[in-house]
XYZ file of C-alpha atoms in Angstrom:
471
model
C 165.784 63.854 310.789
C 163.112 61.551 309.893
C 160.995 59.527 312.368
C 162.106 56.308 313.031
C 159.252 54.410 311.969
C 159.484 56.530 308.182
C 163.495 55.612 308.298
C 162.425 52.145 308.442
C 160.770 51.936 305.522
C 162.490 54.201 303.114
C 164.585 51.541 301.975
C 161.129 50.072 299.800
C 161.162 53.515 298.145
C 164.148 52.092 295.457
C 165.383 55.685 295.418
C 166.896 56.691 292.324
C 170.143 57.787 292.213
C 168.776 61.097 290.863
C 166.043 61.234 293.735
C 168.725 60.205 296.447
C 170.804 63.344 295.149
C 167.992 65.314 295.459
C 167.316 64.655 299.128
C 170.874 65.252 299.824
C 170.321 68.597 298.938
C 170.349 71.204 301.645
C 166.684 72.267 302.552
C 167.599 75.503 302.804
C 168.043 76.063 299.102
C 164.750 76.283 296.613
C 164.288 73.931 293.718
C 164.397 73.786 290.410
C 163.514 70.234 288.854
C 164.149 70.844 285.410
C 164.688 68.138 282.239
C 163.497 65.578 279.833
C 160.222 63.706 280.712
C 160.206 60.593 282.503
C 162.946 62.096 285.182
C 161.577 60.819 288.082
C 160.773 64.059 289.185
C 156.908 63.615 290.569
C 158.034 61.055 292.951
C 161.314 63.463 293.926
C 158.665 66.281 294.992
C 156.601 63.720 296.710
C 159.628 62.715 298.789
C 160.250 66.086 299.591
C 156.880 66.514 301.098
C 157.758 63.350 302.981
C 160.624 64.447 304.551
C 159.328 67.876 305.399
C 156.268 66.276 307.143
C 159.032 64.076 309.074
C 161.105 67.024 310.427
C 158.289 68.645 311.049
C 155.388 66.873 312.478
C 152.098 68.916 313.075
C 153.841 72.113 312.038
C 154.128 71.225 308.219
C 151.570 72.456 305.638
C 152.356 71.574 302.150
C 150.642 72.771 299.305
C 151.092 71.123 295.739
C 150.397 73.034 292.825
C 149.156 72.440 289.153
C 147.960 74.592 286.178
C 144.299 72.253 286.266
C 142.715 70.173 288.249
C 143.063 66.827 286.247
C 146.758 67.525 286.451
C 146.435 66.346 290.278
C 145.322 62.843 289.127
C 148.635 61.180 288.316
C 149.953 63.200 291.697
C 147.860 61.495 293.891
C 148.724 58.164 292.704
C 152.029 58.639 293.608
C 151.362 60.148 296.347
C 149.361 56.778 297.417
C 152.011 54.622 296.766
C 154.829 56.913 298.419
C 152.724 57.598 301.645
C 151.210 54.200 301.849
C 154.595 52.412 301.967
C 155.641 54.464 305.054
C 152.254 55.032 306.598
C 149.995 52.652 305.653
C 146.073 53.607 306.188
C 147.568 55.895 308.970
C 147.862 58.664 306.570
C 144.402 59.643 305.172
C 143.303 61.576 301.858
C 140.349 63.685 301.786
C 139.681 63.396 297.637
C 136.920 66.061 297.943
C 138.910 68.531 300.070
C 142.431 67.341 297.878
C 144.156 66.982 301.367
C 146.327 64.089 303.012
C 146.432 64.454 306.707
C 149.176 62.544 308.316
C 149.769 60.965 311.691
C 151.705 63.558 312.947
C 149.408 65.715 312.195
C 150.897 67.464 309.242
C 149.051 68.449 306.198
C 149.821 68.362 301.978
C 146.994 70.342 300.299
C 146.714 69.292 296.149
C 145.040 72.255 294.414
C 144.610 73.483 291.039
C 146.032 77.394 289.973
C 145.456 78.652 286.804
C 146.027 82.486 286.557
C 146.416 85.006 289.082
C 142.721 85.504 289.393
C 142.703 81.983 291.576
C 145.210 83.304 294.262
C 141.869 84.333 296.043
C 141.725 80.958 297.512
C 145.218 80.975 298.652
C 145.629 84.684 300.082
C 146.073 85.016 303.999
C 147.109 81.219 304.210
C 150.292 79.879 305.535
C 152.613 77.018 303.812
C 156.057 75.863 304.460
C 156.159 73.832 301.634
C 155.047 74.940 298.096
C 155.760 72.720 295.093
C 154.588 73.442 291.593
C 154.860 70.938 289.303
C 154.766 71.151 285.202
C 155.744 74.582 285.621
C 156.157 75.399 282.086
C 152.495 75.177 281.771
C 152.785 79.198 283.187
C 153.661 81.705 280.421
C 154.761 83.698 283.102
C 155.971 83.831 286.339
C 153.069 86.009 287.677
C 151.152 82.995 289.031
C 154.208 80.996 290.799
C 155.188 84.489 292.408
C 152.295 85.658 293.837
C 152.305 82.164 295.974
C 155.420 83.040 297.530
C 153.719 85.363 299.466
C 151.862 82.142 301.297
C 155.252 80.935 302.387
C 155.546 81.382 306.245
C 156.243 80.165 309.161
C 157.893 80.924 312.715
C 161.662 79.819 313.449
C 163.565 77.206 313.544
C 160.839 75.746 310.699
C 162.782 76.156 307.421
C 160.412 77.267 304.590
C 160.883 76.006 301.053
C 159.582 76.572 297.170
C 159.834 73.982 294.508
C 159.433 74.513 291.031
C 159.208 71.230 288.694
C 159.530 71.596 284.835
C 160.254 70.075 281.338
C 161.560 72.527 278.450
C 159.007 73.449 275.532
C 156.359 74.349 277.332
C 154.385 77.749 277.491
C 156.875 78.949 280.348
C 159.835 77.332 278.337
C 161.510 81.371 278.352
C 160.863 82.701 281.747
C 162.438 79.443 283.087
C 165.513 79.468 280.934
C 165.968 82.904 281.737
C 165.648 82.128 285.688
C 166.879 78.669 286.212
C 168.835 77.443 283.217
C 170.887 80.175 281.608
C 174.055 80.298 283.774
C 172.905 78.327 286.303
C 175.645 75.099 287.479
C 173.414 72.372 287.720
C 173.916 71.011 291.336
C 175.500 74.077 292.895
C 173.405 77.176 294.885
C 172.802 80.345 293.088
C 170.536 83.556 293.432
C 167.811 83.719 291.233
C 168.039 87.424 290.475
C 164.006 88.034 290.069
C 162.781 86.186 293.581
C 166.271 86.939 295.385
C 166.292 83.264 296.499
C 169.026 80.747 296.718
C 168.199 77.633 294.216
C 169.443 74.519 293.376
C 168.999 73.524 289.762
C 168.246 69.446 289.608
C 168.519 67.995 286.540
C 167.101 64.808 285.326
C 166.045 63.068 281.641
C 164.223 59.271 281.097
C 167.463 57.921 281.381
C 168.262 58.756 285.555
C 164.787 56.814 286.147
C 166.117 52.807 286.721
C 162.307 52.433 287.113
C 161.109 52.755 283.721
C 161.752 50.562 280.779
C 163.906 53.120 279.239
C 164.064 51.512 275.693
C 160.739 51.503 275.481
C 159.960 54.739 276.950
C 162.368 56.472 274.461
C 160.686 54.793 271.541
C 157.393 56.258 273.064
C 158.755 59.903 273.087
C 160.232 59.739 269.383
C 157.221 58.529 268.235
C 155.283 61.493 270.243
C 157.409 64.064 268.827
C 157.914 63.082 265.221
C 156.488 65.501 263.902
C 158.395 68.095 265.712
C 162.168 67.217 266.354
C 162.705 70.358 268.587
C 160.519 69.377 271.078
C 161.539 65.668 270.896
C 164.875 67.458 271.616
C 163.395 68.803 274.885
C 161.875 65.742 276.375
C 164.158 62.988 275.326
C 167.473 64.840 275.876
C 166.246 67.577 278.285
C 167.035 70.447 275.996
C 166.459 74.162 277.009
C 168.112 75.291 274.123
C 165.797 74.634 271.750
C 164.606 77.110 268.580
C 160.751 75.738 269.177
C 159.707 78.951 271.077
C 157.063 81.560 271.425
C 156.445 84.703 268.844
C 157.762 87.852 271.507
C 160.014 85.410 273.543
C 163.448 87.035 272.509
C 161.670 90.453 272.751
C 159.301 90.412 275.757
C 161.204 90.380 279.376
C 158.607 91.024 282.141
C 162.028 92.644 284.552
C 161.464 95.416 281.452
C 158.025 95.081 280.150
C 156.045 95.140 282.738
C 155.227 97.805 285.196
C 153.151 97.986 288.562
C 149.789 99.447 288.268
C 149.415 103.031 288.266
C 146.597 104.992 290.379
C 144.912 107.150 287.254
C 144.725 110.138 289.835
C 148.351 110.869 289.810
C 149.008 110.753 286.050
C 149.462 114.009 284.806
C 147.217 114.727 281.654
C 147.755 116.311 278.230
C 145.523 119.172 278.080
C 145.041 123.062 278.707
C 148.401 123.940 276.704
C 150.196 121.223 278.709
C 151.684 118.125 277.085
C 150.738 115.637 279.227
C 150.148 112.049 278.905
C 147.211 111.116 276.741
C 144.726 108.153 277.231
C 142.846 106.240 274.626
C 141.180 102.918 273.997
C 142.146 100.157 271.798
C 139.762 96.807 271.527
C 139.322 93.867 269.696
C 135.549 92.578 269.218
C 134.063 89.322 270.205
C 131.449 87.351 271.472
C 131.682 83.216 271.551
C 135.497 84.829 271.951
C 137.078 87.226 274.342
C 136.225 90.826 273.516
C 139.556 92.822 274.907
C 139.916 96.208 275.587
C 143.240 98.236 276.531
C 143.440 101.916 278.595
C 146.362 102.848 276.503
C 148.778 106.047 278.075
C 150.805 107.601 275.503
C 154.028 109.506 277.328
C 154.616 113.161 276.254
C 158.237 112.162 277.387
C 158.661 112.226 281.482
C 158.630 109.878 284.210
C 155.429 107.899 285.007
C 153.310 107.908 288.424
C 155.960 105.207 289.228
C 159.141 106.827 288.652
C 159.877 105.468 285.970
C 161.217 107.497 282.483
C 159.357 106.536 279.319
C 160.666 108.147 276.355
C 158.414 110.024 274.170
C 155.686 107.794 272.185
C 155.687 104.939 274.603
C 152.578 103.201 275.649
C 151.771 101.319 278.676
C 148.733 99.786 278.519
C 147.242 100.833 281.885
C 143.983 98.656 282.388
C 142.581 96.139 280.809
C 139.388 94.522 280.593
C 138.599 91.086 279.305
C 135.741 89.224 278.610
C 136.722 85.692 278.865
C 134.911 82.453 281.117
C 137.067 82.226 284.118
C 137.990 78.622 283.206
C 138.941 79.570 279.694
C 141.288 82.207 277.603
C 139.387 81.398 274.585
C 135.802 81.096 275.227
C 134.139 84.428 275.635
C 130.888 85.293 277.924
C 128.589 86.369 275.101
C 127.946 89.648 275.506
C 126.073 91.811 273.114
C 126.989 95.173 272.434
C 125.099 96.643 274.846
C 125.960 95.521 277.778
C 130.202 94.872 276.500
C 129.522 99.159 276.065
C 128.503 99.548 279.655
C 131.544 97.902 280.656
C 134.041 99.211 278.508
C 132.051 102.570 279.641
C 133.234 101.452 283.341
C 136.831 101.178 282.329
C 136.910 104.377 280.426
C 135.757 106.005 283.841
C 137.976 104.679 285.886
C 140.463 106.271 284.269
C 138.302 109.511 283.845
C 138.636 109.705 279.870
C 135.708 109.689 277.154
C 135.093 106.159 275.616
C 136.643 106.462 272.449
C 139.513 104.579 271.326
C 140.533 102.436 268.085
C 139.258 99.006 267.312
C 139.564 96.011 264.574
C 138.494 97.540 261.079
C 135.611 94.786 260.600
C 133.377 96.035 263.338
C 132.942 98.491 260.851
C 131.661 96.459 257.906
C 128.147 96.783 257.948
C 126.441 93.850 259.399
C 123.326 93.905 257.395
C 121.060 94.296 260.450
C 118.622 97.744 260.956
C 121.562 98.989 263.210
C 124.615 98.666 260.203
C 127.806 97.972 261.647
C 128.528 96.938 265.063
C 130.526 100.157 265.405
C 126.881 101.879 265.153
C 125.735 99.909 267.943
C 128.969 100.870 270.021
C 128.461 104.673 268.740
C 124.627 104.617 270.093
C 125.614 103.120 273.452
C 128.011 106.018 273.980
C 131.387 104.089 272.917
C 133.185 105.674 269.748
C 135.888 103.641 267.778
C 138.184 104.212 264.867
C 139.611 101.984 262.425
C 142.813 100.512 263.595
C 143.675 99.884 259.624
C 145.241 96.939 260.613
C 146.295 96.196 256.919
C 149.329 93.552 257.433
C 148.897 91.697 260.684
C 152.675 91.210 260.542
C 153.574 95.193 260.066
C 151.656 95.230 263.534
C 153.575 92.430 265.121
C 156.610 94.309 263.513
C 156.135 97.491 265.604
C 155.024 95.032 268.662
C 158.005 93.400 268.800
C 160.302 96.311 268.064
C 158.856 98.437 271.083
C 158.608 95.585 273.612
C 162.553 95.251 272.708
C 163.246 99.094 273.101
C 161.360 98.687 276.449
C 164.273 100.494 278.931
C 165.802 102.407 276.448
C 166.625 106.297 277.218
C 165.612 107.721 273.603
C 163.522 105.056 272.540
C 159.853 104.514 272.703
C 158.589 101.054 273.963
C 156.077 99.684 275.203
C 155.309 98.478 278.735
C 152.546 96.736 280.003
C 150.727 96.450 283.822
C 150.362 93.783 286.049
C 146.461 94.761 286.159
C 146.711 93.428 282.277
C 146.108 89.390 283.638
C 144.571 88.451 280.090
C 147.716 89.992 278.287
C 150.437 88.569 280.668
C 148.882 85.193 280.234
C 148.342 84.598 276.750
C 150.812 87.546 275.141
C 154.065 85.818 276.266
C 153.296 82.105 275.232
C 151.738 82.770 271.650
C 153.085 80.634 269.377
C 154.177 81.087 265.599
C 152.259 80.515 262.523
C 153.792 77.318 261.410
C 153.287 77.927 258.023
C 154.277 81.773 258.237
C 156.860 82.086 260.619
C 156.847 86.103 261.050
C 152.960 85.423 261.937
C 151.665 84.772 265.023
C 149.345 81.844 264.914
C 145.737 82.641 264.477
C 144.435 79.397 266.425
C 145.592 80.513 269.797
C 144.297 83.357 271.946
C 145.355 85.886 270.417
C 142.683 88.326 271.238
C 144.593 90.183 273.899
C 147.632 90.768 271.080
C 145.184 91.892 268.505
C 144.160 95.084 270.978
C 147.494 95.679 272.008
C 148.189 95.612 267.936
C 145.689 98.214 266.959
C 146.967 100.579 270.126
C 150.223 100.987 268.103
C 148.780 100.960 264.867
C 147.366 104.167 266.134
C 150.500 105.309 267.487
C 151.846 104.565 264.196
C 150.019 106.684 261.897
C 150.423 109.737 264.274
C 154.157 109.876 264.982
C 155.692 106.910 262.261
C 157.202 105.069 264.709
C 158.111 102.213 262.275
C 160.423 104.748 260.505
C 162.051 106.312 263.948
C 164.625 105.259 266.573
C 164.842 101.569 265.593
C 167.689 99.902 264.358
């Protein structure tokens, strides 16, 4: 129950009727706010950290999540307006710290997560509310999951996750998968990944009394002119749309991906024994990412986890990535010096020579006293081959073909770890060339596809995968 000097005021809130459903809903269930733009749904999460703080008093912490840190602007306005109607100047916001501390002592932290790397700032803290709102900003769930581990607290306090999201975005597959396909709107079910009960809340423009909906629909036409499948999404609240991502029908991260693997207990090819083997794969930059892959071929046996891979699968093991922190597209400059040193690093975690496969125009010669940059690699102690990439489509052929055979008996796929951040960020959300539709389009950040690309092109010139097993 709420306080009776929040109950007061409620009534200046103008709930609408979407929002007043919402609250109805049991707080033992997880949300899913999911539909067109202009829902209403902001101000339905900001309600929800209202009445938690009520029931609650000095026992609620709420934390409030977004992809960036300008993404919390528009949240704290609403938060202003929601929190000052019921609390006046009574309930305080720290803008440097991003926290509102109310009267009753309860808390409602606003912080920016971006990729797992971030959770740093979160780990060994305690929330009973988490909301994350524009969650389609995620190409995968990684992120959102690994915050779930923050939500705590002793009984009778009832702990609760809240996803907010609008179809088309990065995430667009991982949240149809989870919270659309199936799913009753209005009515519990368990969300087979997390094992948690959720209620799926739909909303579009037109369940918001508050806006000028006329107007507001004119706005979004005009936004999305240009592409009607994603006008689709936000006017109409569409998650059926084609507008999609290049490996979204063939990537599923309850198949693709696996948990990372200690490189002591993989058994080895070697000494008359047919073992797995490990090799390198990379893709070259500089002003962009330079990424490297540990690459485990199976001889055709279960992995240190278990798990069966068929003969000629490939996890990709490790990973190493030389992006800014803030940025999947900017890289940190390194020469090839000091990139060989740490690509030297990875190799020896793994206890394996450096030598591996990389993008054919390393090999061009540069013009320089040194030749090609694969000389420079070579004389810092890292050998490359040609991948002889050829067709970039042939390679996102095979890609797409082994990410789908993932699981199979007889099949080889391919499988990728949770160590691979870079990958599980960028891989799932790349978008298609819109000019060349079987492409993958060469704008985005790609570089962590390219590596994985050249791993297979490897694998495909020694066993012709292309020609076996798929059908």
């Amino acid at each position: 129950m709420m306080a009776a000097s929040a109950a007061s005021a409620l009534p200046s809130l103008r709930f609408t009727n979407f929002q007043a459903m919402v609250l109805a809903l049991p707080a033992s269930c997880d949300l899913f706010l999911g539909g067109g733009r202009g829902g209403g749904k902001s101000w339905s999460v900001a309600l929800q950290f209202l009445r938690h703080v009520e029931t609650y008093g000095g026992k609620a912490r709420g934390l409030y999540i977004r992809q960036t840190f300008p993404g919390l602007v528009d949240f704290e306005q609403v938060c202003r307006e929601v929190f000052g109607m019921i609390y006046g100047t009574a309930a305080r916001y720290n803008a440097a710290d991003h926290i509102w501390r109310f009267p009753n002592g309860g808390t409602l932290q606003l912080d920016q997560f971006e990729t797992p790397a971030h959770f740093s700032k979160f780990q060994g803290k305690s929330y009973t509310l988490i909301a994350v709102d524009e969650a389609g900003q995620y190409p995968t769930s990684g992120p959102i999951d690994l915050l779930r581990s923050c939500l705590r607290a002793a009984k009778p306090l009832v702990t609760r996750f809240l996803l907010a999201a609008n179809p088309g975005g990065a995430g667009h597959a991982w949240i149809a998968k989870r919270h659309i396909h199936g799913v009753e709107p209005w009515k519990p079910y368990r969300e087979a990944d997390t094992g948690r009960m959720f209620i799926s809340a739909p909303s579009t423009f037109m369940d918001n009394d508050n806006l000028d909906q006329a107007e507001y629909e004119r706005q979004l036409r005009a936004a999305t002119v240009t592409d009607p499948e994603l006008g689709k999404a936000w006017i109409h609240g569409d998650w059926s749309i084609a507008r999609g991502a290049y490996f979204a029908s063939v990537l599923d991260q309850r198949r693709n991906m696996v948990e990372p693997w200690e490189p002591s207990k993989l058994p080895r090819a070697g000494r008359g024994r047919d073992g797995w083997s490990l090799y390198l794969a990379h893709d070259f930059g500089v002003s962009a990412p330079s990424v490297t892959y540990v690459c485990a071929k199976s001889p055709g046996e279960n992995g240190p986890d278990g798990r069966w891979y068929p003969r000629g699968s490939i996890v990709l093991v490790d990973e190493l990535a030389t992006n800014e922190p803030n940025s999947l597209e900017r890289g940190m400059g390194y020469v090839v010096p000091v990139l060989a040193e740490h690509v030297k690093e990875l190799a020896a975690r793994w206890n394996i020579p450096a030598l591996g496969v990389a993008d054919d125009a390393i090999f061009a010669n540069t013009g320089s006293g040194s030749g090609s940059i694969s000389d420079e690699f070579r004389a810092a102690g890292v050998s490359f081959t040609p991948a002889r990439k050829a067709d970039r489509r042939t390679g996102w052929e095979i890609m797409r073909r082994m990410l789908l055979a993932a699981g199979e008996p007889d099949v080889p796929g391919l499988y990728v770890s949770r160590l691979c951040s870079y990958w599980w960020t960028t891989v799932p959300s790349l978008p298609r060339d819109p000019k060349r539709m079987d492409d993958v389009d060469s704008r985005t950040a790609d570089h962590g596809a390219d590596a994985c690309r050249y791993a297979l092109l490897r694998l495909n010139r020694e066993i012709g995968i292309v020609e076996t097993g798929f059908h």
